[in-house]
Amino acid sequence: MEEYIENIDIQTVPAQTLAFIGDAVYNVYIRSYLASISTAKAGALHKLSIKYVSAKGQSKIMDNIMDMLSEEELAVYKRGRNTNIATVSKHVDVIEYKKATGFECLIGYLYVMKNNNRLDTIVRKCIEIFE
């Protein structure tokens, strides 16, 4: 896995690609967390995960963590938020969707940069927001 990550040029990789990675990474964190606190079956765990991983949930997260981001992290978030988005889900407004994309871009960036301590800190804060 490491060799794939090392081939990603953080300066030139599209923000949507970082968001694509961030979406997967964040999902793994949240699913792992939920599995650690519940003995529910996969379908029930999926339903529980929605508040954390939905665009609406991620938008709420960004409203709560903006002040804890470094200048660099804020720039990555804005890079993702400001990217052109071809389609938006009918269940969320454009502003929430863009905030969520920025959030996923930030998570993807931290993962690609192998900044696992910071990634853990931010995900822990995300969980606190909903608990």
C-alpha positions as MATLAB code, in Angstrom:
seq = 'MEEYIENIDIQTVPAQTLAFIGDAVYNVYIRSYLASISTAKAGALHKLSIKYVSAKGQSKIMDNIMDMLSEEELAVYKRGRNTNIATVSKHVDVIEYKKATGFECLIGYLYVMKNNNRLDTIVRKCIEIFE';
ca = [
       0.000    0.000    0.000;
       2.777    2.365    0.903;
       4.177    2.347   -2.631;
       0.828    3.521   -4.014;
       0.591    6.388   -1.568;
       4.148    7.451   -2.326;
       3.216    7.760   -6.010;
       0.582   10.409   -5.232;
       1.937   13.917   -5.810;
       0.100   16.005   -3.242;
       0.727   19.183   -5.247;
      -0.858   17.961   -8.475;
      -3.425   15.367   -7.410;
      -6.942   16.695   -8.039;
      -8.928   17.688   -4.955;
     -11.673   15.274   -6.020;
      -9.139   12.442   -5.889;
      -8.105   13.388   -2.355;
     -11.812   13.503   -1.443;
     -12.282   10.061   -3.022;
      -9.500    8.696   -0.809;
     -10.708   10.632    2.225;
     -14.229    9.277    1.878;
     -12.933    5.701    2.044;
     -10.524    6.383    4.919;
     -13.156    8.186    6.993;
     -15.651    5.378    6.360;
     -13.158    2.803    7.661;
     -12.551    4.857   10.800;
     -16.271    5.287   11.501;
     -17.148    1.673   10.737;
     -14.331    0.496   13.002;
     -15.517    2.792   15.777;
     -19.128    1.632   15.500;
     -18.111   -2.031   15.412;
     -16.079   -1.447   18.586;
     -19.050   -0.081   20.547;
     -21.888   -2.218   19.209;
     -22.708   -5.847   18.569;
     -25.320   -4.897   15.969;
     -25.353   -6.532   12.555;
     -23.823   -4.844    9.508;
     -27.108   -3.354    8.276;
     -27.787   -1.694   11.613;
     -24.195   -0.452   11.812;
     -24.573    1.053    8.355;
     -27.651    2.958    9.501;
     -25.751    4.207   12.538;
     -22.878    5.371   10.337;
     -25.045    7.656    8.212;
     -25.031   10.564   10.663;
     -21.222   10.540   10.577;
     -20.556    9.942    6.884;
     -23.388   11.775    5.136;
     -22.735   15.125    3.475;
     -25.001   16.755    6.057;
     -22.998   15.164    8.891;
     -19.652   16.089    7.377;
     -20.845   19.659    6.849;
     -21.772   19.801   10.552;
     -18.315   18.469   11.412;
     -16.641   21.242    9.431;
     -18.741   23.855   11.236;
     -17.329   22.469   14.497;
     -13.650   21.884   13.657;
     -12.692   24.904   11.561;
     -10.974   26.611   14.490;
      -8.757   23.590   15.180;
      -7.326   23.421   11.645;
      -3.858   24.675   10.816;
      -3.384   27.119    7.937;
      -2.192   24.246    5.738;
      -5.180   22.065    6.635;
      -7.557   24.966    6.051;
      -6.021   25.525    2.610;
      -6.539   21.829    1.737;
     -10.134   21.994    2.983;
     -10.799   25.081    0.848;
      -9.162   23.415   -2.147;
     -11.684   20.589   -1.836;
     -14.620   22.813   -1.015;
     -14.000   25.078   -3.977;
     -13.540   22.345   -6.579;
     -16.068   22.063   -9.377;
     -18.705   19.478   -8.598;
     -20.654   18.011  -11.499;
     -23.620   16.649   -9.555;
     -25.069   17.090   -6.093;
     -27.326   14.635   -4.293;
     -30.954   15.683   -4.134;
     -30.913   15.129   -0.351;
     -28.382   17.851    0.440;
     -27.853   21.453   -0.584;
     -24.824   22.604   -2.558;
     -23.157   24.381    0.389;
     -23.331   21.279    2.602;
     -22.074   19.122   -0.248;
     -19.106   21.425   -0.873;
     -18.216   21.486    2.843;
     -18.382   17.685    2.888;
     -16.126   17.477   -0.160;
     -13.650   19.797    1.565;
     -13.773   17.608    4.679;
     -13.111   14.442    2.656;
     -10.270   16.208    0.824;
      -8.715   17.079    4.202;
      -9.004   13.479    5.427;
      -7.509   12.197    2.148;
      -4.673   14.693    2.414;
      -3.812   13.669    5.979;
      -3.868   10.010    4.943;
      -1.630   10.538    1.895;
       0.758   12.643    3.977;
       0.844    9.792    6.540;
      -0.086   12.238    9.281;
      -1.864    9.529   11.254;
      -1.726   11.296   14.614;
      -3.522   14.319   13.218;
      -5.972   12.109   11.320;
      -6.776   10.259   14.561;
      -7.264   13.547   16.415;
      -9.673   14.907   13.823;
     -11.691   11.680   13.585;
     -11.935   11.507   17.388;
     -13.304   15.062   17.351;
     -15.802   14.040   14.643;
     -17.043   11.215   16.857;
     -17.329   13.550   19.855;
     -19.508   15.904   17.835;
     -22.133   13.202   17.376;
     -21.878   11.517   20.787;
];
